[in-house]
Amino acid sequence: MIFNPTYTGKQYWSTIIIAGLLLSVLLSVAYVIFYERLYVEYSYLFSIIYLIPFVVQSITLAFFKNKFVWSEFSYRQAFLMSFMTGIFGALVFSGVIYLLYAYFGMESRMGLYQNGRMMRELFSPKATAVSLLIINVILSLVYSLIISIFARKKD
């Protein structure tokens, strides 16, 4: 069955880009606040930043579905929208984290651990940004699989 969406490609991708930017801003602000103000060695509160992508991806799909989708919205389209929002947000967020650590003087918590060469490499700005990127991409994949089940719309 060939179906014609009731939204344009421009609406679809602009929603992804705007939501991804919003996601990266929220993640960056939450990361800085939690890391600078509330960080302790074994804090569970810090893990709240891993729920932000789930909330933003859910809101993005709900907004898009209610605003632009008038007929069918497949699982694949919902998954792609949610996953691309997560990836775009993770890329921008990782770039912001790298800049904060490398150029804006955000201190690593390396002092909590041993001061060895290996630990300095593991807590370098590049390693921190890459690890946060990988974590957020994996989380976005899992979140997208779950959210897309509820976001699809059949005629």
CSV table of N, CA and C in Angstrom, one decimal:
chain,number,residue,atom,x,y,z
A,1,MET,N,0.8,-1.2,0.0
A,1,MET,CA,0.0,0.0,0.0
A,1,MET,C,0.9,1.2,0.0
A,2,ILE,N,0.7,2.1,-1.0
A,2,ILE,CA,1.4,3.3,-1.1
A,2,ILE,C,0.7,4.4,-0.3
A,3,PHE,N,1.4,5.1,0.6
A,3,PHE,CA,0.7,6.1,1.4
A,3,PHE,C,1.4,7.4,1.2
A,4,ASN,N,0.6,8.4,1.3
A,4,ASN,CA,1.1,9.8,1.2
A,4,ASN,C,1.0,10.5,2.5
A,5,PRO,N,2.1,10.9,3.1
A,5,PRO,CA,2.1,11.6,4.4
A,5,PRO,C,1.4,12.9,4.2
A,6,THR,N,0.8,13.4,5.3
A,6,THR,CA,0.1,14.6,5.3
A,6,THR,C,1.0,15.8,5.7
A,7,TYR,N,2.3,15.5,5.8
A,7,TYR,CA,3.3,16.5,6.2
A,7,TYR,C,4.3,16.5,5.2
A,8,THR,N,5.1,17.6,5.1
A,8,THR,CA,6.2,17.7,4.1
A,8,THR,C,7.5,17.2,4.8
A,9,GLY,N,8.4,17.0,3.9
A,9,GLY,CA,9.8,16.6,4.4
A,9,GLY,C,10.4,17.7,5.1
A,10,LYS,N,10.1,18.9,4.7
A,10,LYS,CA,10.7,20.1,5.4
A,10,LYS,C,10.1,20.2,6.9
A,11,GLN,N,8.9,19.9,7.1
A,11,GLN,CA,8.3,19.9,8.4
A,11,GLN,C,8.9,18.8,9.3
A,12,TYR,N,9.1,17.6,8.6
A,12,TYR,CA,9.6,16.5,9.3
A,12,TYR,C,11.1,16.7,9.8
A,13,TRP,N,11.9,17.2,8.9
A,13,TRP,CA,13.3,17.4,9.3
A,13,TRP,C,13.6,18.6,10.1
A,14,SER,N,12.8,19.7,9.9
A,14,SER,CA,12.9,20.8,10.7
A,14,SER,C,12.5,20.5,12.2
A,15,THR,N,11.5,19.7,12.3
A,15,THR,CA,11.1,19.3,13.7
A,15,THR,C,12.3,18.5,14.3
A,16,ILE,N,12.9,17.6,13.6
A,16,ILE,CA,14.0,16.8,14.1
A,16,ILE,C,15.2,17.8,14.5
A,17,ILE,N,15.5,18.7,13.7
A,17,ILE,CA,16.6,19.6,14.0
A,17,ILE,C,16.3,20.5,15.2
A,18,ILE,N,15.2,21.1,15.2
A,18,ILE,CA,14.8,21.9,16.4
A,18,ILE,C,14.7,21.1,17.7
A,19,ALA,N,14.1,19.9,17.6
A,19,ALA,CA,14.1,19.1,18.8
A,19,ALA,C,15.4,18.6,19.2
A,20,GLY,N,16.3,18.3,18.3
A,20,GLY,CA,17.7,17.9,18.6
A,20,GLY,C,18.5,19.1,19.3
A,21,LEU,N,18.3,20.3,18.8
A,21,LEU,CA,18.9,21.4,19.4
A,21,LEU,C,18.4,21.7,20.8
A,22,LEU,N,17.1,21.5,21.0
A,22,LEU,CA,16.5,21.7,22.3
A,22,LEU,C,17.0,20.6,23.2
A,23,LEU,N,17.1,19.4,22.7
A,23,LEU,CA,17.7,18.3,23.5
A,23,LEU,C,19.1,18.6,24.0
A,24,SER,N,19.9,19.0,23.1
A,24,SER,CA,21.3,19.3,23.4
A,24,SER,C,21.5,20.4,24.4
A,25,VAL,N,20.6,21.5,24.3
A,25,VAL,CA,20.6,22.6,25.2
A,25,VAL,C,20.2,22.1,26.6
A,26,LEU,N,19.2,21.3,26.7
A,26,LEU,CA,18.7,20.8,28.0
A,26,LEU,C,19.8,19.8,28.6
A,27,LEU,N,20.3,19.0,27.8
A,27,LEU,CA,21.4,18.1,28.3
A,27,LEU,C,22.6,18.9,28.8
A,28,SER,N,23.0,19.8,28.0
A,28,SER,CA,24.2,20.6,28.4
A,28,SER,C,24.0,21.4,29.7
A,29,VAL,N,22.8,22.0,29.8
A,29,VAL,CA,22.5,22.8,31.1
A,29,VAL,C,22.4,21.9,32.3
A,30,ALA,N,21.7,20.8,32.1
A,30,ALA,CA,21.6,19.8,33.2
A,30,ALA,C,22.9,19.2,33.6
A,31,TYR,N,23.7,18.9,32.6
A,31,TYR,CA,25.1,18.3,32.9
A,31,TYR,C,25.9,19.3,33.7
A,32,VAL,N,25.9,20.6,33.2
A,32,VAL,CA,26.8,21.5,33.9
A,32,VAL,C,26.2,21.8,35.4
A,33,ILE,N,24.9,21.9,35.5
A,33,ILE,CA,24.4,22.2,36.8
A,33,ILE,C,24.6,21.0,37.7
A,34,PHE,N,24.3,19.8,37.3
A,34,PHE,CA,24.5,18.6,38.1
A,34,PHE,C,26.0,18.3,38.4
A,35,TYR,N,26.9,18.5,37.4
A,35,TYR,CA,28.3,18.3,37.6
A,35,TYR,C,29.0,19.3,38.5
A,36,GLU,N,28.6,20.5,38.3
A,36,GLU,CA,29.3,21.6,39.1
A,36,GLU,C,28.7,21.7,40.5
A,37,ARG,N,27.4,21.5,40.7
A,37,ARG,CA,26.7,21.8,41.9
A,37,ARG,C,26.4,20.6,42.8
A,38,LEU,N,26.0,19.5,42.1
A,38,LEU,CA,25.5,18.3,42.8
A,38,LEU,C,26.3,17.1,42.7
A,39,TYR,N,27.5,17.2,42.2
A,39,TYR,CA,28.3,16.0,41.9
A,39,TYR,C,28.9,15.4,43.2
A,40,VAL,N,28.7,14.2,43.5
A,40,VAL,CA,29.4,13.4,44.5
A,40,VAL,C,29.8,12.1,43.9
A,41,GLU,N,30.7,11.4,44.5
A,41,GLU,CA,31.3,10.2,43.9
A,41,GLU,C,30.2,9.2,43.5
A,42,TYR,N,29.2,9.0,44.4
A,42,TYR,CA,28.2,7.9,44.1
A,42,TYR,C,26.8,8.6,44.1
A,43,SER,N,26.6,9.5,43.2
A,43,SER,CA,25.3,10.2,43.1
A,43,SER,C,24.4,9.6,42.1
A,44,TYR,N,23.2,9.3,42.6
A,44,TYR,CA,22.2,8.7,41.7
A,44,TYR,C,21.4,9.9,41.0
A,45,LEU,N,21.5,11.0,41.6
A,45,LEU,CA,20.8,12.2,41.0
A,45,LEU,C,21.4,12.6,39.6
A,46,PHE,N,22.6,12.3,39.4
A,46,PHE,CA,23.3,12.6,38.2
A,46,PHE,C,22.7,11.8,37.0
A,47,SER,N,22.2,10.7,37.3
A,47,SER,CA,21.6,9.8,36.2
A,47,SER,C,20.3,10.4,35.6
A,48,ILE,N,19.8,11.4,36.2
A,48,ILE,CA,18.6,12.1,35.6
A,48,ILE,C,18.9,12.6,34.2
A,49,ILE,N,20.2,13.0,33.9
A,49,ILE,CA,20.5,13.5,32.6
A,49,ILE,C,20.3,12.4,31.5
A,50,TYR,N,20.2,11.1,31.9
A,50,TYR,CA,20.0,10.1,30.9
A,50,TYR,C,18.5,9.9,30.6
A,51,LEU,N,17.6,10.5,31.4
A,51,LEU,CA,16.2,10.4,31.1
A,51,LEU,C,15.7,11.6,30.3
A,52,ILE,N,16.5,12.6,30.2
A,52,ILE,CA,16.1,13.8,29.4
A,52,ILE,C,15.9,13.5,27.9
A,53,PRO,N,16.7,12.7,27.3
A,53,PRO,CA,16.4,12.3,25.9
A,53,PRO,C,15.1,11.6,25.7
A,54,PHE,N,14.8,10.7,26.6
A,54,PHE,CA,13.5,10.0,26.6
A,54,PHE,C,12.3,11.0,26.6
A,55,VAL,N,12.4,12.0,27.5
A,55,VAL,CA,11.3,12.9,27.6
A,55,VAL,C,11.2,13.8,26.4
A,56,VAL,N,12.3,14.3,25.9
A,56,VAL,CA,12.3,15.2,24.7
A,56,VAL,C,11.9,14.4,23.5
A,57,GLN,N,12.4,13.2,23.3
A,57,GLN,CA,12.0,12.4,22.1
A,57,GLN,C,10.5,12.1,22.2
A,58,SER,N,10.0,11.8,23.3
A,58,SER,CA,8.5,11.6,23.5
A,58,SER,C,7.7,12.8,23.1
A,59,ILE,N,8.1,13.9,23.7
A,59,ILE,CA,7.4,15.2,23.4
A,59,ILE,C,7.5,15.6,21.9
A,60,THR,N,8.6,15.4,21.3
A,60,THR,CA,8.8,15.7,19.9
A,60,THR,C,7.8,14.9,19.0
A,61,LEU,N,7.8,13.6,19.3
A,61,LEU,CA,6.9,12.7,18.5
A,61,LEU,C,5.4,13.1,18.8
A,62,ALA,N,5.1,13.3,20.0
A,62,ALA,CA,3.7,13.7,20.3
A,62,ALA,C,3.3,15.0,19.6
A,63,PHE,N,4.2,16.0,19.7
A,63,PHE,CA,3.9,17.3,19.0
A,63,PHE,C,3.8,17.1,17.5
A,64,PHE,N,4.7,16.4,16.9
A,64,PHE,CA,4.7,16.2,15.5
A,64,PHE,C,3.4,15.4,15.0
A,65,LYS,N,3.1,14.4,15.8
A,65,LYS,CA,1.9,13.6,15.4
A,65,LYS,C,0.6,14.3,15.5
A,66,ASN,N,0.5,15.1,16.6
A,66,ASN,CA,-0.7,15.9,16.8
A,66,ASN,C,-0.8,17.1,15.9
A,67,LYS,N,0.3,17.7,15.5
A,67,LYS,CA,0.4,18.9,14.7
A,67,LYS,C,0.3,18.7,13.2
A,68,PHE,N,1.1,17.7,12.7
A,68,PHE,CA,1.3,17.5,11.3
A,68,PHE,C,0.7,16.2,10.7
A,69,VAL,N,0.5,15.2,11.5
A,69,VAL,CA,0.1,13.9,10.9
A,69,VAL,C,-1.4,13.8,10.9
A,70,TRP,N,-2.0,13.7,9.8
A,70,TRP,CA,-3.5,13.6,9.7
A,70,TRP,C,-4.0,12.2,9.3
A,71,SER,N,-3.2,11.4,8.8
A,71,SER,CA,-3.6,10.1,8.5
A,71,SER,C,-2.6,9.1,9.1
A,72,GLU,N,-1.9,8.3,8.3
A,72,GLU,CA,-1.1,7.2,8.8
A,72,GLU,C,0.3,7.7,9.1
A,73,PHE,N,0.9,7.2,10.2
A,73,PHE,CA,2.2,7.5,10.6
A,73,PHE,C,2.9,6.2,11.0
A,74,SER,N,3.7,5.7,10.2
A,74,SER,CA,4.2,4.3,10.4
A,74,SER,C,5.2,4.2,11.6
A,75,TYR,N,5.5,3.0,12.0
A,75,TYR,CA,6.5,2.7,13.0
A,75,TYR,C,7.9,3.2,12.6
A,76,ARG,N,8.2,2.9,11.3
A,76,ARG,CA,9.5,3.3,10.8
A,76,ARG,C,9.7,4.8,10.8
A,77,GLN,N,8.7,5.5,10.4
A,77,GLN,CA,8.8,7.0,10.4
A,77,GLN,C,8.9,7.5,11.8
A,78,ALA,N,8.2,7.0,12.7
A,78,ALA,CA,8.3,7.4,14.1
A,78,ALA,C,9.6,7.1,14.7
A,79,PHE,N,10.1,5.9,14.4
A,79,PHE,CA,11.4,5.5,14.9
A,79,PHE,C,12.5,6.4,14.3
A,80,LEU,N,12.5,6.6,13.0
A,80,LEU,CA,13.5,7.5,12.4
A,80,LEU,C,13.5,8.9,13.0
A,81,MET,N,12.3,9.4,13.2
A,81,MET,CA,12.2,10.8,13.8
A,81,MET,C,12.8,10.8,15.2
A,82,SER,N,12.4,9.8,16.0
A,82,SER,CA,12.9,9.8,17.4
A,82,SER,C,14.4,9.5,17.4
A,83,PHE,N,14.9,8.6,16.6
A,83,PHE,CA,16.3,8.3,16.6
A,83,PHE,C,17.2,9.4,16.1
A,84,MET,N,16.7,10.0,15.0
A,84,MET,CA,17.5,11.1,14.5
A,84,MET,C,17.5,12.3,15.4
A,85,THR,N,16.4,12.6,16.1
A,85,THR,CA,16.4,13.6,17.1
A,85,THR,C,17.5,13.3,18.2
A,86,GLY,N,17.5,12.1,18.7
A,86,GLY,CA,18.5,11.7,19.7
A,86,GLY,C,19.9,11.8,19.2
A,87,ILE,N,20.2,11.3,18.0
A,87,ILE,CA,21.5,11.4,17.4
A,87,ILE,C,22.0,12.8,17.3
A,88,PHE,N,21.1,13.7,16.7
A,88,PHE,CA,21.5,15.1,16.5
A,88,PHE,C,21.8,15.8,17.8
A,89,GLY,N,20.9,15.5,18.8
A,89,GLY,CA,21.1,16.1,20.1
A,89,GLY,C,22.4,15.6,20.8
A,90,ALA,N,22.7,14.3,20.6
A,90,ALA,CA,23.9,13.7,21.2
A,90,ALA,C,25.1,14.3,20.6
A,91,LEU,N,25.1,14.5,19.3
A,91,LEU,CA,26.3,15.1,18.6
A,91,LEU,C,26.6,16.5,19.1
A,92,VAL,N,25.5,17.3,19.1
A,92,VAL,CA,25.7,18.7,19.6
A,92,VAL,C,26.1,18.7,21.1
A,93,PHE,N,25.5,17.9,21.9
A,93,PHE,CA,25.8,17.8,23.3
A,93,PHE,C,27.3,17.4,23.5
A,94,SER,N,27.7,16.4,22.8
A,94,SER,CA,29.1,15.9,22.9
A,94,SER,C,30.1,17.1,22.5
A,95,GLY,N,29.8,17.8,21.4
A,95,GLY,CA,30.6,18.9,21.0
A,95,GLY,C,30.7,20.0,22.1
A,96,VAL,N,29.5,20.3,22.7
A,96,VAL,CA,29.5,21.3,23.8
A,96,VAL,C,30.3,20.8,25.0
A,97,ILE,N,30.2,19.5,25.3
A,97,ILE,CA,31.0,19.0,26.5
A,97,ILE,C,32.5,19.0,26.1
A,98,TYR,N,32.9,18.7,24.9
A,98,TYR,CA,34.3,18.8,24.5
A,98,TYR,C,34.8,20.3,24.7
A,99,LEU,N,34.0,21.2,24.2
A,99,LEU,CA,34.4,22.6,24.3
A,99,LEU,C,34.5,23.1,25.8
A,100,LEU,N,33.5,22.6,26.6
A,100,LEU,CA,33.6,23.0,28.0
A,100,LEU,C,34.8,22.5,28.7
A,101,TYR,N,35.2,21.3,28.4
A,101,TYR,CA,36.4,20.7,29.1
A,101,TYR,C,37.7,21.2,28.5
A,102,ALA,N,37.7,21.3,27.2
A,102,ALA,CA,39.0,21.7,26.5
A,102,ALA,C,39.3,23.2,26.6
A,103,TYR,N,38.3,24.0,26.4
A,103,TYR,CA,38.6,25.4,26.2
A,103,TYR,C,38.0,26.4,27.3
A,104,PHE,N,37.0,25.9,28.0
A,104,PHE,CA,36.3,26.8,28.9
A,104,PHE,C,36.6,26.5,30.4
A,105,GLY,N,37.5,25.7,30.7
A,105,GLY,CA,38.0,25.5,32.0
A,105,GLY,C,37.2,24.6,32.9
A,106,MET,N,36.3,23.8,32.4
A,106,MET,CA,35.5,22.9,33.2
A,106,MET,C,36.5,21.8,33.7
A,107,GLU,N,36.5,21.6,35.0
A,107,GLU,CA,37.5,20.6,35.6
A,107,GLU,C,37.0,19.2,35.6
A,108,SER,N,37.9,18.3,35.3
A,108,SER,CA,37.6,16.9,35.3
A,108,SER,C,37.6,16.5,36.8
A,109,ARG,N,36.9,15.5,37.1
A,109,ARG,CA,36.8,14.9,38.5
A,109,ARG,C,37.9,13.8,38.6
A,110,MET,N,39.0,14.0,37.9
A,110,MET,CA,40.1,13.0,38.0
A,110,MET,C,40.7,12.9,39.4
A,111,GLY,N,40.6,14.0,40.2
A,111,GLY,CA,41.1,14.0,41.5
A,111,GLY,C,40.5,13.0,42.4
A,112,LEU,N,39.3,12.5,42.0
A,112,LEU,CA,38.6,11.5,42.8
A,112,LEU,C,39.3,10.1,42.7
A,113,TYR,N,40.1,10.0,41.7
A,113,TYR,CA,40.7,8.7,41.4
A,113,TYR,C,42.2,8.8,41.4
A,114,GLN,N,42.9,7.8,41.1
A,114,GLN,CA,44.4,7.8,41.1
A,114,GLN,C,44.9,8.7,39.9
A,115,ASN,N,46.0,9.4,40.1
A,115,ASN,CA,46.5,10.3,39.1
A,115,ASN,C,47.5,9.5,38.3
A,116,GLY,N,47.1,8.7,37.4
A,116,GLY,CA,48.0,8.0,36.5
A,116,GLY,C,47.8,8.4,35.1
A,117,ARG,N,48.7,8.0,34.2
A,117,ARG,CA,48.6,8.4,32.8
A,117,ARG,C,47.4,7.9,32.1
A,118,MET,N,47.0,6.6,32.5
A,118,MET,CA,45.8,6.0,31.9
A,118,MET,C,44.6,6.8,32.3
A,119,MET,N,44.5,7.2,33.6
A,119,MET,CA,43.3,7.9,34.1
A,119,MET,C,43.2,9.3,33.4
A,120,ARG,N,44.3,9.9,33.2
A,120,ARG,CA,44.3,11.2,32.5
A,120,ARG,C,43.8,11.1,31.1
A,121,GLU,N,44.1,10.0,30.4
A,121,GLU,CA,43.6,9.7,29.1
A,121,GLU,C,42.1,9.4,29.1
A,122,LEU,N,41.7,8.7,30.1
A,122,LEU,CA,40.3,8.3,30.2
A,122,LEU,C,39.4,9.5,30.6
A,123,PHE,N,39.9,10.5,31.2
A,123,PHE,CA,39.2,11.6,31.6
A,123,PHE,C,39.5,12.9,30.8
A,124,SER,N,40.2,12.6,29.6
A,124,SER,CA,40.5,13.8,28.7
A,124,SER,C,39.2,14.3,28.1
A,125,PRO,N,39.2,15.5,27.6
A,125,PRO,CA,38.0,16.1,27.0
A,125,PRO,C,37.5,15.3,25.9
A,126,LYS,N,38.4,14.8,25.0
A,126,LYS,CA,38.0,14.0,23.9
A,126,LYS,C,37.3,12.7,24.3
A,127,ALA,N,38.0,12.0,25.3
A,127,ALA,CA,37.4,10.7,25.7
A,127,ALA,C,36.0,10.9,26.4
A,128,THR,N,35.9,12.0,27.2
A,128,THR,CA,34.6,12.3,27.9
A,128,THR,C,33.5,12.5,26.8
A,129,ALA,N,33.8,13.3,25.8
A,129,ALA,CA,32.9,13.7,24.8
A,129,ALA,C,32.5,12.4,24.0
A,130,VAL,N,33.4,11.6,23.6
A,130,VAL,CA,33.1,10.4,22.9
A,130,VAL,C,32.3,9.4,23.7
A,131,SER,N,32.7,9.2,25.0
A,131,SER,CA,31.9,8.3,25.8
A,131,SER,C,30.5,8.8,26.0
A,132,LEU,N,30.3,10.1,26.2
A,132,LEU,CA,28.9,10.6,26.3
A,132,LEU,C,28.1,10.5,25.0
A,133,LEU,N,28.8,10.6,23.9
A,133,LEU,CA,28.2,10.4,22.6
A,133,LEU,C,27.7,9.0,22.4
A,134,ILE,N,28.6,8.0,22.7
A,134,ILE,CA,28.2,6.6,22.6
A,134,ILE,C,27.1,6.3,23.5
A,135,ILE,N,27.1,6.7,24.8
A,135,ILE,CA,26.1,6.4,25.7
A,135,ILE,C,24.7,7.0,25.2
A,136,ASN,N,24.7,8.2,24.7
A,136,ASN,CA,23.5,8.9,24.3
A,136,ASN,C,23.0,8.3,23.0
A,137,VAL,N,23.8,7.8,22.1
A,137,VAL,CA,23.3,7.1,20.9
A,137,VAL,C,22.7,5.8,21.2
A,138,ILE,N,23.3,5.0,22.1
A,138,ILE,CA,22.7,3.8,22.5
A,138,ILE,C,21.4,4.0,23.3
A,139,LEU,N,21.3,5.0,24.1
A,139,LEU,CA,20.1,5.3,24.8
A,139,LEU,C,19.0,5.7,23.9
A,140,SER,N,19.4,6.5,22.9
A,140,SER,CA,18.4,7.0,21.9
A,140,SER,C,17.9,5.9,21.1
A,141,LEU,N,18.7,4.9,20.8
A,141,LEU,CA,18.2,3.7,20.0
A,141,LEU,C,17.2,3.0,20.8
A,142,VAL,N,17.5,2.7,22.1
A,142,VAL,CA,16.5,2.0,23.0
A,142,VAL,C,15.3,2.8,23.2
A,143,TYR,N,15.4,4.1,23.5
A,143,TYR,CA,14.2,4.9,23.7
A,143,TYR,C,13.4,5.0,22.4
A,144,SER,N,14.0,5.1,21.2
A,144,SER,CA,13.3,5.2,20.0
A,144,SER,C,12.5,3.9,19.7
A,145,LEU,N,13.1,2.8,20.0
A,145,LEU,CA,12.3,1.5,19.8
A,145,LEU,C,11.1,1.5,20.7
A,146,ILE,N,11.2,2.0,21.9
A,146,ILE,CA,10.0,2.0,22.8
A,146,ILE,C,9.0,3.0,22.4
A,147,ILE,N,9.5,4.2,22.2
A,147,ILE,CA,8.6,5.4,21.9
A,147,ILE,C,7.8,5.2,20.6
A,148,SER,N,8.4,4.6,19.6
A,148,SER,CA,7.8,4.4,18.3
A,148,SER,C,6.6,3.5,18.3
A,149,ILE,N,6.6,2.6,19.2
A,149,ILE,CA,5.5,1.7,19.4
A,149,ILE,C,4.2,2.4,19.7
A,150,PHE,N,4.3,3.4,20.5
A,150,PHE,CA,3.2,4.2,21.0
A,150,PHE,C,2.9,5.4,20.0
A,151,ALA,N,3.9,5.8,19.2
A,151,ALA,CA,3.7,6.9,18.4
A,151,ALA,C,3.1,6.6,17.0
A,152,ARG,N,3.1,5.4,16.6
A,152,ARG,CA,2.6,5.1,15.3
A,152,ARG,C,1.1,5.4,15.2
A,153,LYS,N,0.6,5.7,14.1
A,153,LYS,CA,-0.8,6.0,13.9
A,153,LYS,C,-1.3,5.3,12.6
A,154,LYS,N,-2.3,4.5,12.8
A,154,LYS,CA,-2.9,3.8,11.6
A,154,LYS,C,-4.2,4.4,11.3
A,155,ASP,N,-4.5,4.4,10.0
A,155,ASP,CA,-5.8,4.8,9.5
A,155,ASP,C,-6.9,3.8,9.7
